[in-house]
Amino acid sequence: MGKVILTGDRPTGRLHLGHYAGSLKQRVELQNSGSFEKIYIMIADAQALTDHFDCPAKVRSNITEVALDYLACGIDPAKSTLFIQSQVPELAELTFYYMNLVTLARLQRNPTVKAEIKQKNFEKSIPVGFLAYPVSQAADITAFLADTVPVGDDQLPMLEQTREIVRSFNQLYGETLVEPQAVLPDNAACMRLPGTDGMAKMSKSIGNCIYLADSADEVYRKVMGMYTDPKHLRVSDPGHTKDNPVFLYLDAFCREEHFSRYLPEYQTLQELKEHYERGGLGDVKVKKFLYEILKEVLDPIRARRKEFADDIPSVMDILRKGSIAARKTAAQTLERVKHAMQIDYFA
Ligand code: TRP
């Protein structure tokens, strides 16, 4: 059997540098590696509605934003099937059957869901759909018999839940579904890119994101305003690089060739860090260097985004065609699932 990728994002906002480092970059690399037979990239609007059921307009408007971000990063509709989750109703049907294989206690133990419940103040009244979204995520993955799921590490509990469902299903009803593997970014710094304020994660509600759609001026302003070591007041002061987001971004994006291009006094990131830690290296200089590196990443993304944004009807057409193709595959899996479960009465 060929290798199949499925992954996706909730359309609740534009995608940012954290998404890029944590998953988008790797998806494009995997897409272009040519070693996958099928690649499905899903805009998870139904999942977004599990905690945004009261703001459908927001979910709707972010469908195109996320699609533009994907295309801008190099997701190529000739190589990857881009689709919208709600337009594949087979996923909801699969979810319904998978729910029998999962206990309430198991869902309540999911650490990512737990953290989200806290963050959203859902403790007292958790919507059933929200608590059960890991089950629907298992449907997303298994509907395409995906064996490879490139995601950030916050999604590992979803993959574990999916594997458990697959194992129970296959055991009860016969070998039908495929157990998927997560693929995480190989660079640890990419996996945990903090916000520009040094907080653990980029988050729209905190306002600490660099968006893929930000103008060059906005990126410059955000980089120059980044949190650094608060004790590094004068250039001569020794500074910390460990919890310093400017250096964490450099860990994620800096390559040796960037030094000869933008900061030829140094040869390696290690050398730069040592100077900062010793004292005598100012924040502005390091931030300007980081800005040049991010500019290399973001300029081409921004230019491509603009091209696609000028032709929204063709973007919608990509999503429409992708959704039709995805539905076809999901329907085949659903048929096999129903056969395995002996509910194929009229076949
Ligand atoms: N949970 C993912 C997110 O928060 C989106 C998603 C939905 C997903 N279904 C998926 C990711 C299946 C990977 C595989 O963005």
Short mmCIF file of C-alpha atoms in Angstrom, two decimals, residues 25-338:
data_model
loop_
_atom_site.label_atom_id
_atom_site.label_comp_id
_atom_site.label_asym_id
_atom_site.label_seq_id
_atom_site.Cartn_x
_atom_site.Cartn_y
_atom_site.Cartn_z
CA LYS A 25 7.17 23.86 6.35
CA GLN A 26 7.45 20.13 6.84
CA ARG A 27 4.21 19.42 5.00
CA VAL A 28 5.55 21.21 1.95
CA GLU A 29 8.82 19.26 2.18
CA LEU A 30 6.94 15.96 2.48
CA GLN A 31 4.70 16.96 -0.42
CA ASN A 32 7.70 17.71 -2.60
CA SER A 33 9.63 14.60 -1.52
CA GLY A 34 7.49 12.59 -3.91
CA SER A 35 7.36 9.65 -1.49
CA PHE A 36 3.63 9.87 -0.82
CA GLU A 37 0.95 8.49 -3.02
CA LYS A 38 -1.78 10.78 -1.69
CA ILE A 39 -1.72 13.93 0.42
CA TYR A 40 -4.85 15.38 1.99
CA ILE A 41 -4.80 18.80 3.65
CA MET A 42 -8.03 19.57 5.45
CA ILE A 43 -9.51 22.82 6.67
CA ALA A 44 -11.18 21.57 9.85
CA ASP A 45 -14.24 23.85 9.95
CA ALA A 46 -16.44 21.27 11.68
CA GLN A 47 -13.82 20.90 14.40
CA ALA A 48 -13.50 24.69 14.65
CA LEU A 49 -17.25 24.85 15.27
CA THR A 50 -16.95 22.55 18.31
CA ASP A 51 -15.68 25.55 20.25
CA HIS A 52 -16.85 28.33 17.91
CA PHE A 53 -20.43 27.18 17.31
CA ASP A 54 -21.55 30.68 18.27
CA CYS A 55 -19.42 32.43 15.65
CA PRO A 56 -19.99 30.72 12.30
CA ALA A 57 -19.09 33.90 10.38
CA LYS A 58 -15.59 33.81 11.84
CA VAL A 59 -15.09 30.18 10.82
CA ARG A 60 -16.47 30.88 7.36
CA SER A 61 -14.24 33.90 6.70
CA ASN A 62 -11.15 32.02 7.85
CA ILE A 63 -11.65 29.21 5.33
CA THR A 64 -10.15 31.40 2.61
CA GLU A 65 -7.51 32.83 4.93
CA VAL A 66 -6.20 29.38 5.81
CA ALA A 67 -6.43 28.22 2.19
CA LEU A 68 -4.40 31.27 1.15
CA ASP A 69 -1.82 30.55 3.83
CA TYR A 70 -1.49 26.95 2.61
CA LEU A 71 -1.10 27.94 -1.02
CA ALA A 72 1.31 30.73 -0.09
CA CYS A 73 3.56 28.27 1.76
CA GLY A 74 3.77 26.01 -1.25
CA ILE A 75 1.00 23.48 -0.78
CA ASP A 76 0.38 22.66 -4.42
CA PRO A 77 -3.14 21.59 -5.45
CA ALA A 78 -1.59 19.49 -8.23
CA LYS A 79 0.15 17.37 -5.60
CA SER A 80 -2.10 17.71 -2.54
CA THR A 81 -5.86 17.50 -2.16
CA LEU A 82 -7.09 20.56 -0.25
CA PHE A 83 -10.58 20.17 1.17
CA ILE A 84 -13.10 21.44 3.70
CA GLN A 85 -14.07 19.02 6.48
CA SER A 86 -17.80 19.83 6.60
CA GLN A 87 -18.14 19.11 2.89
CA VAL A 88 -17.28 15.47 3.53
CA PRO A 89 -20.30 14.32 5.59
CA GLU A 90 -18.94 10.75 5.64
CA LEU A 91 -16.57 12.00 8.34
CA ALA A 92 -19.53 12.74 10.64
CA GLU A 93 -20.96 9.30 9.99
CA LEU A 94 -17.67 7.59 10.81
CA THR A 95 -17.43 9.68 13.99
CA PHE A 96 -20.83 8.38 15.08
CA TYR A 97 -19.69 4.77 14.88
CA TYR A 98 -16.29 5.42 16.44
CA MET A 99 -17.94 7.06 19.46
CA ASN A 100 -19.04 3.59 20.59
CA LEU A 101 -15.38 2.62 20.94
CA VAL A 102 -14.35 5.46 23.28
CA THR A 103 -15.29 6.06 26.91
CA LEU A 104 -16.09 9.40 28.48
CA ALA A 105 -13.25 8.88 30.95
CA ARG A 106 -10.81 8.35 28.09
CA LEU A 107 -11.84 11.63 26.45
CA GLN A 108 -11.54 13.48 29.75
CA ARG A 109 -7.94 12.29 30.10
CA ASN A 110 -6.76 13.80 26.79
CA PRO A 111 -4.15 16.37 27.90
CA THR A 112 -4.63 18.72 24.92
CA VAL A 113 -8.40 18.74 25.36
CA LYS A 114 -7.95 19.22 29.11
CA ALA A 115 -5.77 22.28 28.54
CA GLU A 116 -8.25 23.70 26.04
CA ILE A 117 -11.18 23.20 28.44
CA LYS A 118 -9.30 25.20 31.04
CA GLN A 119 -8.29 27.89 28.60
CA LYS A 120 -11.87 28.30 27.33
CA ASN A 121 -13.44 28.14 30.81
CA PHE A 122 -15.54 25.18 29.70
CA GLU A 123 -15.06 23.39 33.07
CA LYS A 124 -18.69 23.74 34.15
CA SER A 125 -20.36 23.05 30.82
CA ILE A 126 -18.34 21.20 28.23
CA PRO A 127 -20.11 20.88 24.87
CA VAL A 128 -20.32 17.19 23.94
CA GLY A 129 -19.08 17.96 20.44
CA PHE A 130 -15.99 19.63 21.83
CA LEU A 131 -15.10 16.82 24.21
CA ALA A 132 -15.58 14.33 21.39
CA TYR A 133 -13.50 16.14 18.77
CA PRO A 134 -10.61 13.66 19.14
CA VAL A 135 -13.04 11.00 17.91
CA SER A 136 -13.93 13.08 14.87
CA GLN A 137 -10.21 13.60 14.29
CA ALA A 138 -9.84 9.80 14.20
CA ALA A 139 -12.51 9.80 11.50
CA ASP A 140 -10.60 12.48 9.53
CA ILE A 141 -7.44 10.41 9.57
CA THR A 142 -8.86 6.94 9.03
CA ALA A 143 -11.32 7.95 6.28
CA PHE A 144 -8.32 8.39 4.01
CA LEU A 145 -6.44 5.36 5.41
CA ALA A 146 -3.69 7.86 6.22
CA ASP A 147 -0.55 6.35 7.73
CA THR A 148 1.31 9.65 8.15
CA VAL A 149 0.07 12.73 10.02
CA PRO A 150 2.49 15.69 10.10
CA VAL A 151 1.49 17.83 13.08
CA GLY A 152 2.79 19.79 16.05
CA ASP A 153 3.35 17.92 19.30
CA ASP A 154 0.08 19.21 20.81
CA GLN A 155 -1.64 16.76 18.44
CA LEU A 156 0.09 13.63 19.78
CA PRO A 157 -2.81 12.79 22.13
CA MET A 158 -5.17 12.86 19.11
CA LEU A 159 -2.95 10.41 17.27
CA GLU A 160 -2.86 8.12 20.29
CA GLN A 161 -6.66 8.25 20.50
CA THR A 162 -6.90 7.47 16.78
CA ARG A 163 -4.60 4.47 17.10
CA GLU A 164 -6.71 3.14 19.98
CA ILE A 165 -9.89 3.48 17.93
CA VAL A 166 -8.26 1.76 14.96
CA ARG A 167 -7.09 -1.14 17.13
CA SER A 168 -10.53 -1.59 18.77
CA PHE A 169 -12.29 -1.34 15.44
CA ASN A 170 -10.05 -3.86 13.70
CA GLN A 171 -10.26 -6.23 16.63
CA LEU A 172 -14.05 -6.09 16.88
CA TYR A 173 -15.02 -5.93 13.23
CA GLY A 174 -12.02 -7.25 11.34
CA GLU A 175 -8.93 -5.64 9.81
CA THR A 176 -10.30 -2.49 8.11
CA LEU A 177 -8.53 0.67 9.27
CA VAL A 178 -4.90 1.83 9.22
CA GLU A 179 -2.96 2.90 12.33
CA PRO A 180 -1.37 6.30 11.67
CA GLN A 181 1.95 7.73 12.82
CA ALA A 182 2.57 11.38 13.72
CA VAL A 183 5.50 13.12 12.06
CA LEU A 184 6.94 15.96 14.14
CA PRO A 185 9.39 18.62 12.92
CA ASP A 186 12.98 17.36 13.20
CA ASN A 187 14.17 20.64 14.74
CA ALA A 188 13.09 20.88 18.41
CA ALA A 189 13.06 24.70 18.27
CA CYS A 190 10.60 24.59 15.37
CA MET A 191 8.25 22.47 17.42
CA ARG A 192 7.95 24.95 20.25
CA LEU A 193 8.23 28.39 18.76
CA PRO A 194 7.20 30.84 21.50
CA GLY A 195 5.26 34.06 21.01
CA THR A 196 7.10 37.33 20.38
CA ASP A 197 6.47 38.10 24.08
CA GLY A 198 8.28 34.94 25.19
CA MET A 199 5.03 33.20 26.23
CA ALA A 200 4.94 29.47 25.53
CA LYS A 201 2.95 29.65 22.29
CA MET A 202 1.88 32.07 19.61
CA SER A 203 -1.77 32.75 20.22
CA LYS A 204 -4.09 35.14 18.52
CA SER A 205 -5.88 36.02 21.74
CA ILE A 206 -2.60 37.08 23.38
CA GLY A 207 -1.52 39.08 20.31
CA ASN A 208 2.01 37.68 20.19
CA CYS A 209 1.97 36.24 16.66
CA ILE A 210 3.85 36.99 13.48
CA TYR A 211 1.34 36.13 10.76
CA LEU A 212 2.29 34.78 7.36
CA ALA A 213 0.16 37.56 5.92
CA ASP A 214 1.85 40.38 7.90
CA SER A 215 3.42 43.16 5.84
CA ALA A 216 7.21 43.53 5.90
CA ASP A 217 6.76 46.64 8.09
CA GLU A 218 4.63 44.73 10.59
CA VAL A 219 7.17 41.93 10.77
CA TYR A 220 9.95 44.47 11.35
CA ARG A 221 7.98 46.21 14.08
CA LYS A 222 7.12 42.89 15.76
CA VAL A 223 10.71 41.60 15.65
CA MET A 224 12.13 44.87 16.99
CA GLY A 225 9.52 44.76 19.78
CA MET A 226 10.29 41.18 20.78
CA TYR A 227 10.82 40.29 24.40
CA THR A 228 14.43 39.41 25.19
CA ASP A 229 16.36 39.01 28.42
CA PRO A 230 14.93 41.72 30.72
CA LYS A 231 18.24 41.89 32.63
CA HIS A 232 20.18 42.63 29.45
CA LEU A 233 19.81 46.41 29.73
CA ARG A 234 23.06 47.73 28.32
CA VAL A 235 24.98 46.29 25.41
CA SER A 236 27.83 45.48 27.80
CA ASP A 237 25.59 43.46 30.15
CA PRO A 238 25.83 39.68 29.95
CA GLY A 239 22.59 38.15 28.64
CA HIS A 240 20.66 34.89 28.61
CA THR A 241 19.96 33.10 25.36
CA LYS A 242 18.08 30.07 26.72
CA ASP A 243 14.58 31.48 27.34
CA ASN A 244 15.15 34.39 25.01
CA PRO A 245 12.63 34.21 22.15
CA VAL A 246 14.96 36.05 19.76
CA PHE A 247 17.49 33.24 20.11
CA LEU A 248 14.78 30.56 20.10
CA TYR A 249 13.63 31.92 16.72
CA LEU A 250 17.24 31.84 15.54
CA ASP A 251 17.46 28.20 16.68
CA ALA A 252 14.45 27.51 14.47
CA PHE A 253 15.38 29.50 11.36
CA CYS A 254 19.06 30.45 11.30
CA ARG A 255 21.44 28.56 9.01
CA GLU A 256 25.17 29.06 8.73
CA GLU A 257 24.92 30.76 5.31
CA HIS A 258 22.87 33.56 6.92
CA PHE A 259 25.98 34.77 8.73
CA SER A 260 28.00 35.41 5.57
CA ARG A 261 24.97 37.15 4.10
CA TYR A 262 23.87 39.36 7.00
CA LEU A 263 26.32 39.20 9.90
CA PRO A 264 29.77 38.24 8.63
CA GLU A 265 31.52 39.02 11.94
CA TYR A 266 30.20 35.68 13.21
CA GLN A 267 30.29 32.23 11.70
CA THR A 268 27.93 30.20 13.83
CA LEU A 269 24.92 30.69 16.06
CA GLN A 270 26.96 29.26 18.91
CA GLU A 271 29.49 32.06 18.48
CA LEU A 272 26.74 34.69 18.47
CA LYS A 273 25.16 33.20 21.60
CA GLU A 274 28.50 33.13 23.42
CA HIS A 275 29.05 36.82 22.68
CA TYR A 276 25.57 37.70 23.95
CA GLU A 277 26.08 35.66 27.11
CA ARG A 278 29.47 37.27 27.73
CA GLY A 279 28.14 40.79 27.21
CA GLY A 280 28.97 43.30 24.48
CA LEU A 281 26.29 42.31 21.98
CA GLY A 282 23.15 44.42 21.79
CA ASP A 283 19.58 43.22 21.23
CA VAL A 284 19.05 45.50 18.24
CA LYS A 285 21.86 43.89 16.29
CA VAL A 286 20.55 40.38 16.95
CA LYS A 287 16.97 41.41 16.15
CA LYS A 288 18.02 42.98 12.86
CA PHE A 289 19.79 39.74 11.96
CA LEU A 290 16.68 37.74 12.84
CA TYR A 291 14.55 40.10 10.77
CA GLU A 292 16.72 39.51 7.68
CA ILE A 293 16.37 35.75 8.10
CA LEU A 294 12.60 35.92 8.59
CA LYS A 295 12.38 38.22 5.58
CA GLU A 296 13.91 35.46 3.42
CA VAL A 297 11.22 33.07 4.65
CA LEU A 298 8.27 35.43 4.60
CA ASP A 299 8.83 37.59 1.48
CA PRO A 300 8.11 34.80 -1.04
CA ILE A 301 5.19 33.54 1.07
CA ARG A 302 3.66 37.03 1.17
CA ALA A 303 4.13 37.52 -2.58
CA ARG A 304 2.47 34.19 -3.42
CA ARG A 305 -0.33 34.89 -0.94
CA LYS A 306 -1.10 38.14 -2.69
CA GLU A 307 -1.24 36.46 -6.10
CA PHE A 308 -3.78 33.91 -4.87
CA ALA A 309 -5.70 36.56 -2.90
CA ASP A 310 -6.24 38.45 -6.13
CA ASP A 311 -8.16 35.47 -7.48
CA ILE A 312 -10.38 34.11 -4.71
CA PRO A 313 -12.75 32.32 -7.14
CA SER A 314 -9.93 29.98 -8.21
CA VAL A 315 -9.02 29.36 -4.57
CA MET A 316 -12.63 28.37 -3.89
CA ASP A 317 -12.53 26.18 -6.97
CA ILE A 318 -9.45 24.36 -5.63
CA LEU A 319 -11.33 23.72 -2.36
CA ARG A 320 -14.49 22.64 -4.17
CA LYS A 321 -12.69 20.15 -6.41
CA GLY A 322 -10.60 18.91 -3.49
CA SER A 323 -13.71 18.38 -1.37
CA ILE A 324 -15.35 16.33 -4.13
CA ALA A 325 -12.24 14.16 -4.49
CA ALA A 326 -11.88 13.74 -0.72
CA ARG A 327 -15.53 12.78 -0.41
CA LYS A 328 -15.09 10.01 -2.93
CA THR A 329 -12.28 8.41 -0.94
CA ALA A 330 -14.05 8.86 2.40
CA ALA A 331 -17.20 7.25 0.96
CA GLN A 332 -15.21 4.17 -0.04
CA THR A 333 -13.83 3.81 3.48
CA LEU A 334 -17.27 4.36 5.00
CA GLU A 335 -18.62 1.61 2.80
CA ARG A 336 -15.95 -0.80 4.04
CA VAL A 337 -16.60 0.28 7.64
CA LYS A 338 -20.33 -0.36 7.31
#
